[in-house]
Each structure stands twice: as structure tokens, then as C-alpha cells.
PDB file of C-alpha atoms in Angstrom:
ATOM      1  CA  MET A   6     -16.791  59.733 -26.033  1.00 49.00           C
ATOM      2  CA  SER A   7     -16.721  58.399 -22.523  1.00 48.00           C
ATOM      3  CA  THR A   8     -13.311  57.218 -21.318  1.00 50.00           C
ATOM      4  CA  ASP A   9     -14.783  54.757 -18.783  1.00 52.00           C
ATOM      5  CA  LYS A  10     -13.851  51.117 -19.250  1.00 49.00           C
ATOM      6  CA  VAL A  11     -16.529  48.906 -20.755  1.00 50.00           C
ATOM      7  CA  ARG A  12     -17.914  46.603 -18.118  1.00 51.00           C
ATOM      8  CA  SER A  13     -19.407  43.187 -18.724  1.00 50.00           C
ATOM      9  CA  THR A  14     -23.183  43.200 -18.829  1.00 48.00           C
ATOM     10  CA  LYS A  15     -23.351  39.666 -17.441  1.00 48.00           C
ATOM     11  CA  LEU A  16     -25.109  39.615 -14.121  1.00 46.00           C
ATOM     12  CA  LYS A  17     -23.128  38.375 -11.135  1.00 47.00           C
ATOM     13  CA  PHE A  18     -24.450  37.637  -7.697  1.00 43.00           C
ATOM     14  CA  LYS A  19     -22.660  38.243  -4.477  1.00 47.00           C
ATOM     15  CA  GLY A  20     -20.575  35.197  -3.545  1.00 53.00           C
ATOM     16  CA  GLU A  21     -20.692  33.712  -7.048  1.00 52.00           C
ATOM     17  CA  LYS A  22     -17.346  32.257  -8.158  1.00 55.00           C
ATOM     18  CA  THR A  23     -15.833  32.857 -11.534  1.00 56.00           C
ATOM     19  CA  LYS A  24     -15.237  30.051 -14.007  1.00 54.00           C
ATOM     20  CA  LYS A  25     -11.501  30.306 -13.485  1.00 53.00           C
ATOM     21  CA  LYS A  26     -11.878  29.828  -9.767  1.00 49.00           C
ATOM     22  CA  ARG A  27     -14.117  26.843 -10.266  1.00 52.00           C
ATOM     23  CA  THR A  28     -11.526  25.258 -12.555  1.00 50.00           C
ATOM     24  CA  ARG A  29      -8.723  25.821 -10.068  1.00 52.00           C
ATOM     25  CA  GLU A  30     -10.803  24.463  -7.211  1.00 51.00           C
ATOM     26  CA  ASP A  31     -11.769  21.443  -9.280  1.00 52.00           C
ATOM     27  CA  ASP A  32      -8.078  20.860 -10.007  1.00 55.00           C
ATOM     28  CA  ASP A  33      -7.215  21.177  -6.315  1.00 58.00           C
ATOM     29  CA  GLU A  34      -9.991  18.786  -5.389  1.00 60.00           C
ATOM     30  CA  GLY A  35      -8.801  16.334  -8.040  1.00 62.00           C
ATOM     31  CA  ALA A  36      -5.222  16.576  -6.824  1.00 60.00           C
ATOM     32  CA  GLY A  37      -6.376  16.045  -3.257  1.00 65.00           C
ATOM     33  CA  SER A  38      -8.370  12.983  -4.262  1.00 65.00           C
ATOM     34  CA  SER A  39      -5.386  11.654  -6.179  1.00 63.00           C
ATOM     35  CA  ARG A  40      -3.090  12.143  -3.193  1.00 65.00           C
ATOM     36  CA  ARG A  41      -5.654  10.510  -0.927  1.00 64.00           C
ATOM     37  CA  ARG A  42      -5.989   7.505  -3.234  1.00 65.00           C
ATOM     38  CA  ARG A  43      -2.210   7.249  -3.524  1.00 63.00           C
ATOM     39  CA  ARG A  44      -1.869   7.355   0.264  1.00 61.00           C
ATOM     40  CA  GLU A  45      -4.553   4.679   0.681  1.00 56.00           C
ATOM     41  CA  ASN A  46      -2.824   2.494  -1.914  1.00 58.00           C
ATOM     42  CA  ASP A  47       0.522   2.921  -0.140  1.00 56.00           C
ATOM     43  CA  GLU A  48      -1.047   1.991   3.192  1.00 56.00           C
ATOM     44  CA  GLU A  49      -2.696  -1.050   1.641  1.00 56.00           C
ATOM     45  CA  ALA A  50       0.588  -2.122   0.020  1.00 63.00           C
ATOM     46  CA  SER A  51       2.412  -1.674   3.336  1.00 70.00           C
ATOM     47  CA  GLU A  52       0.099  -4.204   4.974  1.00 79.00           C
ATOM     48  CA  THR A  53       0.498  -6.812   2.242  1.00 91.00           C
ATOM     49  CA  TRP A  54       1.753 -10.158   3.575  1.00 94.00           C
ATOM     50  CA  VAL A  55       5.034 -11.251   1.982  1.00 94.00           C
ATOM     51  CA  LEU A  56       7.694 -13.911   2.528  1.00 94.00           C
ATOM     52  CA  PRO A  57      10.974 -12.817   4.149  1.00 93.00           C
ATOM     53  CA  GLU A  58      14.161 -13.420   2.184  1.00 92.00           C
ATOM     54  CA  SER A  59      16.489 -13.298   5.186  1.00 92.00           C
ATOM     55  CA  ALA A  60      16.287 -13.686   8.949  1.00 92.00           C
ATOM     56  CA  VAL A  61      16.702  -9.942   9.631  1.00 91.00           C
ATOM     57  CA  GLU A  62      13.456  -9.246   7.757  1.00 93.00           C
ATOM     58  CA  ILE A  63      11.371 -11.235  10.242  1.00 94.00           C
ATOM     59  CA  ARG A  64       9.869  -8.516  12.430  1.00 92.00           C
ATOM     60  CA  GLY A  65       6.530  -6.954  13.294  1.00 93.00           C
ATOM     61  CA  PRO A  66       3.252  -8.877  12.784  1.00 94.00           C
ATOM     62  CA  THR A  67       4.136 -12.454  11.832  1.00 96.00           C
ATOM     63  CA  PHE A  68       2.024 -15.287  10.431  1.00 96.00           C
ATOM     64  CA  MET A  69       3.384 -18.858  10.668  1.00 96.00           C
ATOM     65  CA  VAL A  70       2.003 -21.724   8.586  1.00 95.00           C
ATOM     66  CA  HIS A  71       3.023 -25.386   8.575  1.00 95.00           C
ATOM     67  CA  PRO A  72       2.318 -27.312   5.329  1.00 93.00           C
ATOM     68  CA  SER A  73       0.585 -30.236   7.029  1.00 89.00           C
ATOM     69  CA  ASP A  74      -1.598 -32.677   5.105  1.00 83.00           C
ATOM     70  CA  PRO A  75      -4.491 -32.648   4.324  1.00 81.00           C
ATOM     71  CA  SER A  76      -4.832 -29.076   5.607  1.00 87.00           C
ATOM     72  CA  PRO A  77      -2.119 -26.533   6.422  1.00 92.00           C
ATOM     73  CA  ILE A  78      -2.036 -25.430  10.044  1.00 93.00           C
ATOM     74  CA  THR A  79      -1.096 -22.257  11.860  1.00 95.00           C
ATOM     75  CA  ILE A  80       0.046 -21.448  15.388  1.00 95.00           C
ATOM     76  CA  THR A  81      -2.604 -19.504  17.309  1.00 94.00           C
ATOM     77  CA  TYR A  82      -3.078 -18.351  20.876  1.00 93.00           C
ATOM     78  CA  ASP A  83      -6.291 -18.907  22.821  1.00 91.00           C
ATOM     79  CA  SER A  84      -6.357 -15.903  25.164  1.00 88.00           C
ATOM     80  CA  THR A  85      -9.409 -17.289  27.009  1.00 88.00           C
ATOM     81  CA  ARG A  86      -7.678 -20.484  28.076  1.00 88.00           C
ATOM     82  CA  GLY A  87      -4.183 -18.968  27.956  1.00 88.00           C
ATOM     83  CA  ARG A  88      -2.692 -21.660  25.766  1.00 91.00           C
ATOM     84  CA  ILE A  89      -1.184 -22.276  22.327  1.00 94.00           C
ATOM     85  CA  VAL A  90      -3.446 -23.984  19.793  1.00 93.00           C
ATOM     86  CA  VAL A  91      -2.314 -25.576  16.539  1.00 93.00           C
ATOM     87  CA  GLN A  92      -5.238 -24.777  14.259  1.00 91.00           C
ATOM     88  CA  SER A  93      -6.237 -25.958  10.780  1.00 90.00           C
ATOM     89  CA  LEU A  94      -6.632 -23.098   8.315  1.00 88.00           C
ATOM     90  CA  ASP A  95      -9.550 -24.899   6.666  1.00 83.00           C
ATOM     91  CA  LYS A  96     -11.492 -25.694   9.847  1.00 73.00           C
ATOM     92  CA  ASP A  97     -14.449 -23.479   8.904  1.00 64.00           C
ATOM     93  CA  LYS A  98     -14.592 -24.376   5.204  1.00 64.00           C
ATOM     94  CA  SER A  99     -16.570 -27.120   3.524  1.00 58.00           C
ATOM     95  CA  GLU A 100     -14.964 -29.789   1.386  1.00 60.00           C
ATOM     96  CA  ASP A 101     -16.552 -28.331  -1.752  1.00 57.00           C
ATOM     97  CA  SER A 102     -15.234 -24.808  -1.226  1.00 62.00           C
ATOM     98  CA  GLU A 103     -12.126 -23.705  -3.093  1.00 70.00           C
ATOM     99  CA  HIS A 104      -9.010 -23.231  -0.973  1.00 72.00           C
ATOM    100  CA  PRO A 105      -6.268 -20.698  -1.798  1.00 78.00           C
ATOM    101  CA  SER A 106      -2.787 -22.016  -2.486  1.00 85.00           C
ATOM    102  CA  LEU A 107      -0.458 -22.424   0.473  1.00 85.00           C
ATOM    103  CA  LEU A 108       1.639 -19.325  -0.284  1.00 87.00           C
ATOM    104  CA  GLU A 109      -1.514 -17.211  -0.761  1.00 89.00           C
ATOM    105  CA  ARG A 110      -2.679 -17.872   2.792  1.00 90.00           C
ATOM    106  CA  VAL A 111      -3.013 -14.836   5.060  1.00 92.00           C
ATOM    107  CA  PRO A 112      -4.263 -14.550   8.649  1.00 92.00           C
ATOM    108  CA  THR A 113      -8.021 -14.350   9.068  1.00 90.00           C
ATOM    109  CA  GLU A 114      -8.038 -13.955  12.859  1.00 91.00           C
ATOM    110  CA  VAL A 115      -6.004 -11.805  15.240  1.00 92.00           C
ATOM    111  CA  SER A 116      -5.126 -14.908  17.251  1.00 92.00           C
ATOM    112  CA  GLN A 117      -3.148 -16.204  14.241  1.00 94.00           C
ATOM    113  CA  VAL A 118      -0.766 -13.240  14.327  1.00 95.00           C
ATOM    114  CA  TRP A 119       2.364 -13.063  16.485  1.00 96.00           C
ATOM    115  CA  VAL A 120       4.436  -9.932  17.021  1.00 95.00           C
ATOM    116  CA  THR A 121       8.148 -10.389  16.380  1.00 95.00           C
ATOM    117  CA  THR A 122      10.638  -8.132  18.125  1.00 93.00           C
ATOM    118  CA  ARG A 123      14.384  -8.333  17.653  1.00 86.00           C
ATOM    119  CA  VAL A 124      16.965  -8.413  20.428  1.00 75.00           C
ATOM    120  CA  ALA A 125      19.389  -5.515  19.924  1.00 72.00           C
ATOM    121  CA  GLY A 126      22.792  -6.659  18.727  1.00 74.00           C
ATOM    122  CA  SER A 127      21.685 -10.283  18.506  1.00 83.00           C
ATOM    123  CA  PRO A 128      20.351 -12.571  15.743  1.00 89.00           C
ATOM    124  CA  THR A 129      17.617 -13.794  18.104  1.00 94.00           C
ATOM    125  CA  ILE A 130      13.969 -12.718  18.157  1.00 95.00           C
ATOM    126  CA  ASN A 131      11.031 -12.820  20.557  1.00 95.00           C
ATOM    127  CA  LEU A 132       7.560 -13.958  19.495  1.00 96.00           C
ATOM    128  CA  ARG A 133       4.744 -12.331  21.445  1.00 95.00           C
ATOM    129  CA  THR A 134       1.036 -13.073  21.178  1.00 93.00           C
ATOM    130  CA  GLY A 135      -1.007 -10.513  19.275  1.00 88.00           C
ATOM    131  CA  THR A 136      -4.028 -10.984  21.541  1.00 83.00           C
ATOM    132  CA  GLY A 137      -4.567 -10.909  25.274  1.00 78.00           C
ATOM    133  CA  GLU A 138      -1.918  -9.411  27.545  1.00 82.00           C
ATOM    134  CA  GLY A 139       0.985 -10.200  25.238  1.00 88.00           C
ATOM    135  CA  LYS A 140       2.704 -13.425  26.320  1.00 93.00           C
ATOM    136  CA  PHE A 141       5.998 -14.631  24.893  1.00 95.00           C
ATOM    137  CA  LEU A 142       6.502 -17.942  23.118  1.00 96.00           C
ATOM    138  CA  SER A 143       8.993 -19.922  25.217  1.00 96.00           C
ATOM    139  CA  CYS A 144      10.547 -23.359  25.432  1.00 96.00           C
ATOM    140  CA  ASP A 145      12.087 -25.043  28.478  1.00 95.00           C
ATOM    141  CA  LYS A 146      14.973 -27.528  28.566  1.00 95.00           C
ATOM    142  CA  HIS A 147      12.536 -30.452  28.243  1.00 95.00           C
ATOM    143  CA  GLY A 148      11.152 -29.137  24.946  1.00 95.00           C
ATOM    144  CA  LEU A 149       7.813 -27.976  26.361  1.00 95.00           C
ATOM    145  CA  VAL A 150       6.524 -24.979  24.421  1.00 96.00           C
ATOM    146  CA  SER A 151       4.186 -22.472  26.065  1.00 95.00           C
ATOM    147  CA  ALA A 152       3.101 -18.828  25.985  1.00 94.00           C
ATOM    148  CA  ASP A 153       2.445 -17.877  29.596  1.00 91.00           C
ATOM    149  CA  ARG A 154       5.235 -15.428  30.429  1.00 92.00           C
ATOM    150  CA  GLU A 155       4.973 -11.664  30.276  1.00 92.00           C
ATOM    151  CA  ALA A 156       8.732 -11.125  30.653  1.00 91.00           C
ATOM    152  CA  ARG A 157      11.359 -12.353  28.218  1.00 90.00           C
ATOM    153  CA  GLY A 158      14.502 -14.245  29.061  1.00 92.00           C
ATOM    154  CA  PRO A 159      16.780 -16.834  27.417  1.00 94.00           C
ATOM    155  CA  GLN A 160      13.936 -19.364  27.072  1.00 96.00           C
ATOM    156  CA  GLU A 161      11.908 -16.793  25.111  1.00 96.00           C
ATOM    157  CA  GLU A 162      14.650 -16.243  22.520  1.00 95.00           C
ATOM    158  CA  TRP A 163      14.486 -17.882  19.090  1.00 96.00           C
ATOM    159  CA  THR A 164      16.943 -17.819  16.207  1.00 96.00           C
ATOM    160  CA  PRO A 165      15.200 -17.945  12.804  1.00 96.00           C
ATOM    161  CA  VAL A 166      16.970 -19.916  10.080  1.00 96.00           C
ATOM    162  CA  VAL A 167      15.829 -19.130   6.518  1.00 95.00           C
ATOM    163  CA  PHE A 168      16.460 -21.887   3.974  1.00 95.00           C
ATOM    164  CA  PRO A 169      17.036 -21.404   0.220  1.00 93.00           C
ATOM    165  CA  ASP A 170      13.456 -22.486  -0.554  1.00 93.00           C
ATOM    166  CA  GLY A 171      12.129 -19.686   1.680  1.00 93.00           C
ATOM    167  CA  MET A 172      10.962 -21.859   4.572  1.00 96.00           C
ATOM    168  CA  VAL A 173      12.001 -21.016   8.137  1.00 97.00           C
ATOM    169  CA  ALA A 174      13.059 -23.042  11.185  1.00 97.00           C
ATOM    170  CA  PHE A 175      13.205 -21.650  14.721  1.00 97.00           C
ATOM    171  CA  GLN A 176      16.042 -22.665  17.023  1.00 97.00           C
ATOM    172  CA  ASN A 177      15.771 -22.155  20.791  1.00 96.00           C
ATOM    173  CA  VAL A 178      18.445 -21.364  23.375  1.00 95.00           C
ATOM    174  CA  TYR A 179      19.120 -25.103  23.844  1.00 96.00           C
ATOM    175  CA  GLU A 180      19.991 -25.388  20.125  1.00 95.00           C
ATOM    176  CA  LYS A 181      16.880 -27.468  19.460  1.00 96.00           C
ATOM    177  CA  TYR A 182      14.202 -26.693  16.887  1.00 97.00           C
ATOM    178  CA  LEU A 183      10.508 -25.862  17.096  1.00 97.00           C
ATOM    179  CA  SER A 184       8.386 -28.602  15.504  1.00 96.00           C
ATOM    180  CA  VAL A 185       4.819 -29.816  15.052  1.00 95.00           C
ATOM    181  CA  ASP A 186       4.246 -33.102  16.884  1.00 92.00           C
ATOM    182  CA  GLU A 187       1.292 -35.475  17.036  1.00 88.00           C
ATOM    183  CA  THR A 188       0.175 -36.365  20.551  1.00 83.00           C
ATOM    184  CA  ALA A 189      -1.254 -39.680  21.775  1.00 79.00           C
ATOM    185  CA  GLY A 190      -4.825 -38.528  21.123  1.00 77.00           C
ATOM    186  CA  GLY A 191      -4.068 -37.629  17.513  1.00 79.00           C
ATOM    187  CA  GLN A 192      -3.975 -33.907  18.256  1.00 86.00           C
ATOM    188  CA  LEU A 193      -1.184 -31.677  16.966  1.00 90.00           C
ATOM    189  CA  ALA A 194       0.999 -29.700  19.359  1.00 92.00           C
ATOM    190  CA  LEU A 195       4.268 -27.778  19.378  1.00 95.00           C
ATOM    191  CA  ARG A 196       7.518 -29.228  20.684  1.00 95.00           C
ATOM    192  CA  GLY A 197      10.940 -27.677  21.000  1.00 96.00           C
ATOM    193  CA  ASP A 198      13.322 -30.638  21.264  1.00 95.00           C
ATOM    194  CA  SER A 199      14.138 -31.583  17.646  1.00 96.00           C
ATOM    195  CA  GLU A 200      17.851 -31.853  16.987  1.00 95.00           C
ATOM    196  CA  GLU A 201      17.581 -31.767  13.197  1.00 94.00           C
ATOM    197  CA  VAL A 202      15.471 -29.849  10.707  1.00 96.00           C
ATOM    198  CA  GLY A 203      13.041 -31.947   8.707  1.00 95.00           C
ATOM    199  CA  PHE A 204       9.488 -31.563   7.446  1.00 95.00           C
ATOM    200  CA  ARG A 205       8.004 -31.068  10.928  1.00 95.00           C
ATOM    201  CA  GLU A 206      10.442 -28.250  11.743  1.00 96.00           C
ATOM    202  CA  ARG A 207       9.882 -26.120   8.625  1.00 96.00           C
ATOM    203  CA  PHE A 208       7.341 -23.290   8.497  1.00 97.00           C
ATOM    204  CA  TRP A 209       6.216 -20.768   5.945  1.00 96.00           C
ATOM    205  CA  VAL A 210       6.475 -17.345   7.564  1.00 96.00           C
ATOM    206  CA  LYS A 211       4.794 -14.184   6.342  1.00 96.00           C
ATOM    207  CA  ILE A 212       5.441 -10.595   7.419  1.00 95.00           C
ATOM    208  CA  GLN A 213       4.027  -7.257   6.327  1.00 94.00           C
ATOM    209  CA  SER A 214       5.846  -5.580   3.455  1.00 92.00           C
ATOM    210  CA  LYS A 215       6.505  -2.317   5.330  1.00 92.00           C
ATOM    211  CA  TYR A 216       8.612  -4.178   7.877  1.00 90.00           C
ATOM    212  CA  LYS A 217      10.559  -5.844   5.092  1.00 90.00           C
ATOM    213  CA  ARG A 218      11.312  -2.400   3.632  1.00 90.00           C
ATOM    214  CA  GLU A 219      12.290  -1.197   7.091  1.00 88.00           C
ATOM    215  CA  ALA A 220      14.832  -4.013   7.381  1.00 84.00           C
ATOM    216  CA  HIS A 221      16.296  -3.129   3.974  1.00 84.00           C
ATOM    217  CA  GLU A 222      16.591   0.549   4.930  1.00 87.00           C
ATOM    218  CA  GLU A 223      18.377  -0.333   8.169  1.00 83.00           C
ATOM    219  CA  GLU A 224      20.753  -2.644   6.323  1.00 79.00           C
ATOM    220  CA  LYS A 225      21.433   0.075   3.750  1.00 81.00           C
ATOM    221  CA  LYS A 226      22.250   2.617   6.467  1.00 82.00           C
ATOM    222  CA  ARG A 227      24.484   0.120   8.225  1.00 77.00           C
ATOM    223  CA  THR A 228      26.322  -0.667   4.976  1.00 76.00           C
ATOM    224  CA  GLU A 229      26.747   3.019   4.139  1.00 74.00           C
ATOM    225  CA  GLY A 230      28.096   3.611   7.636  1.00 66.00           C
ATOM    226  CA  MET A 231      30.668   0.859   7.145  1.00 60.00           C
ATOM    227  CA  VAL A 232      31.721   2.367   3.819  1.00 49.00           C
ATOM    228  CA  ASP A 233      32.155   5.806   5.381  1.00 51.00           C
ATOM    229  CA  ALA A 234      34.133   4.315   8.244  1.00 46.00           C
ATOM    230  CA  SER A 235      36.430   2.552   5.798  1.00 46.00           C
ATOM    231  CA  LYS A 236      37.534   5.824   4.198  1.00 50.00           C
ATOM    232  CA  ILE A 237      41.104   6.595   5.191  1.00 47.00           C
ATOM    233  CA  ASP A 238      41.529   9.492   7.572  1.00 54.00           C
ATOM    234  CA  GLU A 239      45.236  10.292   7.768  1.00 53.00           C
ATOM    235  CA  THR A 240      45.039  11.836  11.229  1.00 54.00           C
ATOM    236  CA  SER A 241      43.155   8.883  12.667  1.00 56.00           C
ATOM    237  CA  ALA A 242      45.389   6.401  10.878  1.00 53.00           C
ATOM    238  CA  ASN A 243      48.477   8.101  12.266  1.00 55.00           C
ATOM    239  CA  LYS A 244      47.101   7.850  15.774  1.00 54.00           C
ATOM    240  CA  ILE A 245      46.411   4.161  15.277  1.00 51.00           C
ATOM    241  CA  TYR A 246      49.763   3.217  13.802  1.00 50.00           C
ATOM    242  CA  GLN A 247      52.159   5.848  15.172  1.00 52.00           C
ATOM    243  CA  ALA A 248      50.887   6.915  18.604  1.00 51.00           C
ATOM    244  CA  TRP A 249      53.197   6.296  21.554  1.00 48.00           C
ATOM    245  CA  GLY A 250      52.001   6.856  25.102  1.00 46.00           C
ATOM    246  CA  ALA A 251      48.887   8.965  25.770  1.00 45.00           C
ATOM    247  CA  GLY A 252      48.112   9.173  22.051  1.00 48.00           C
ATOM    248  CA  ARG A 253      51.164  11.309  21.164  1.00 49.00           C
ATOM    249  CA  THR A 254      51.630  11.404  17.405  1.00 49.00           C
ATOM    250  CA  VAL A 255      55.181  11.500  16.056  1.00 52.00           C
ATOM    251  CA  VAL A 256      55.346  12.755  12.464  1.00 55.00           C
ATOM    252  CA  SER A 257      58.276  14.708  11.038  1.00 61.00           C
ATOM    253  CA  VAL A 258      58.187  17.020   8.021  1.00 62.00           C
ATOM    254  CA  ASP A 259      59.805  14.369   5.836  1.00 69.00           C
ATOM    255  CA  ASP A 260      57.337  11.770   7.104  1.00 71.00           C
ATOM    256  CA  LYS A 261      54.392  14.008   6.261  1.00 72.00           C
ATOM    257  CA  LYS A 262      55.639  14.352   2.693  1.00 77.00           C
ATOM    258  CA  GLU A 263      56.187  10.613   2.412  1.00 79.00           C
ATOM    259  CA  LEU A 264      52.737   9.809   3.796  1.00 75.00           C
ATOM    260  CA  LYS A 265      51.088  12.321   1.495  1.00 77.00           C
ATOM    261  CA  LYS A 266      52.867  10.789  -1.481  1.00 80.00           C
ATOM    262  CA  ALA A 267      51.908   7.267  -0.363  1.00 76.00           C
ATOM    263  CA  ARG A 268      48.285   8.274  -0.050  1.00 76.00           C
ATOM    264  CA  LYS A 269      48.218   9.608  -3.605  1.00 74.00           C
ATOM    265  CA  GLU A 270      49.770   6.360  -4.826  1.00 75.00           C
ATOM    266  CA  GLY A 271      47.232   4.282  -2.896  1.00 70.00           C
ATOM    267  CA  ARG A 272      49.708   2.649  -0.502  1.00 75.00           C
ATOM    268  CA  LEU A 273      49.039   4.658   2.672  1.00 73.00           C
ATOM    269  CA  ALA A 274      48.399   1.656   4.908  1.00 72.00           C
ATOM    270  CA  GLU A 275      51.678   0.066   3.827  1.00 75.00           C
ATOM    271  CA  ALA A 276      53.585   3.304   4.450  1.00 75.00           C
ATOM    272  CA  LEU A 277      52.049   3.684   7.906  1.00 75.00           C
ATOM    273  CA  LEU A 278      53.048   0.153   8.861  1.00 73.00           C
ATOM    274  CA  ASP A 279      56.595   0.807   7.648  1.00 76.00           C
ATOM    275  CA  ARG A 280      56.638   4.019   9.660  1.00 71.00           C
ATOM    276  CA  ARG A 281      55.465   2.175  12.763  1.00 68.00           C
ATOM    277  CA  SER A 282      58.138  -0.504  12.386  1.00 70.00           C
ATOM    278  CA  LYS A 283      60.791   2.173  11.964  1.00 71.00           C
ATOM    279  CA  LEU A 284      59.679   4.039  15.077  1.00 64.00           C
ATOM    280  CA  LYS A 285      59.697   0.844  17.109  1.00 57.00           C
ATOM    281  CA  SER A 286      63.161   0.012  15.898  1.00 62.00           C
ATOM    282  CA  ASP A 287      64.469   3.507  16.747  1.00 60.00           C
ATOM    283  CA  ARG A 288      62.804   3.425  20.143  1.00 53.00           C
ATOM    284  CA  PHE A 289      64.294   0.133  21.286  1.00 53.00           C
ATOM    285  CA  CYS A 290      67.756   0.581  19.797  1.00 55.00           C
TER     286      CYS A 290
END
């Protein structure tokens, strides 16, 4: 009897893939499609327009709506004429067409979007046009609002104030508020000289969800950093409370034992203060 292994009689052509390979490749292709769909969904969710819950969340692309009657209005920038335009959100819709609710409104034109940047170490923000050369929203001491400056200074700084109902007011450097005002010709325009916040000074503001998450992550890191900094470091604490001249630390063997015991008992800060008072008393006696 021949000892050769029995080979399959099924014909195979050069380059033909086995069934197992096809299955694995199909699985890989399916996994790739799933990852691609998941990535597309994440990107779509990141660009969803949401309401900020606090002032620090207002950043990135920003959409501002005022609940005027009969049609809500938004602040836009006409890059051709280089001026701010207060525009009705229903200007291109017929009376019979159905309008979305106020909080469902999203920008439909690039000119309706402003780019918010935050001033480092400050609660103030800058609002820059999303079209044209990027001009900053500013207000002078007379309350005249414009967007014709490429550089930012004190007049281009705004402090957002978020109210419990979610609406936002913008305060300028002169401690006056941005408002929608009706001019002599019946047209609407922006002013920056209101001393109190009323209906004309309140806006609905929308940002993209990824920037809201970014603000939360920054706040979380900042909070974690504060917690880490609050942990007691005996060496550092000794230098703070017991250093005399050029950072020289004075700790005897008995003091080390006492401080170690105090730390275990949770009264280290009290012990360090007592130690400092004692050293001062010994020094000036």
C-alpha cells in the first residue's frame, strides 16, 4: 500500500483563495466597515450643535440667536460690505412652510457662524467672523458695535454670562451688555450700551459638542491637578512652615517623630504650625 498522503481531488487554480481565507477577509472587511461607520458617526456627533451649560464651554464655532418676534434673528457678517447684519432666520421661507422650534435652529450659512477664542487666564472671549479675513466683534465706549478690526484689544473682549434658563448675555469691557436695538428706519442693529440684562440682551448660543467635551476634559484635568497639589508633602510643608533664611529647614530627631505621628493622626498641618510658633519663640527669646 502506498504511504503517500491522500490529496484532495478538487481542482484548484493558481491564485484561487480558500474558503477559510475568504471568510477571514470578509470578517476583516466587515470590521473595517464597522470602524469606518463608527468613525463617521463620531465625527457627525462631534459637529452636533448643543447649548453650553457654563461660560467656559463657549468656544470654537458659535451660533447666536435672538428670540425676536415674529421671527428669531441671528448675528451675521457681510464680508462683501464688511459689516454686521442682524438677519431673520426665516427670511427665505414662505409663510406656509413649517419652521423648526427655536432651540432646534442651526446655522445654514457660514456667515452665521462666529469663532470664539478664549483669552488665557481670563473669563473673557473674542468673537471672530467665520468668513472673510477674520474680523473681531468689538464695541467702543459709545456702544457702537462693529467687526472691522483684525487685531484684538480690550474693546474686542466679551464676558459671557450664562443664566439658569440657558440663555447668554455678553458684557463688554465697559461693563455694558450687547443688545438688539431697533433703529429709526425700523431695522434691527446691535448696540453695546445696555446697563441691565433684559429681553433684548439675552441670546441663545449654540456650540459644537466636541468643544463642549474639550472644555469638560480641561476642567477635569485642572481639578485633578488641584487634588494632587493638595496632597500633603512633608518635605514641602516643612519648607513652608519651618524654613528660616535661604530655605534652611530645621527639624530635630524628636520633631521628625512628632511630625510623623501627627501625620498618621491626620493633624500634620496643626503640628507644623505649632512647630513654627515654637521656633519663632525660641529665635526671638
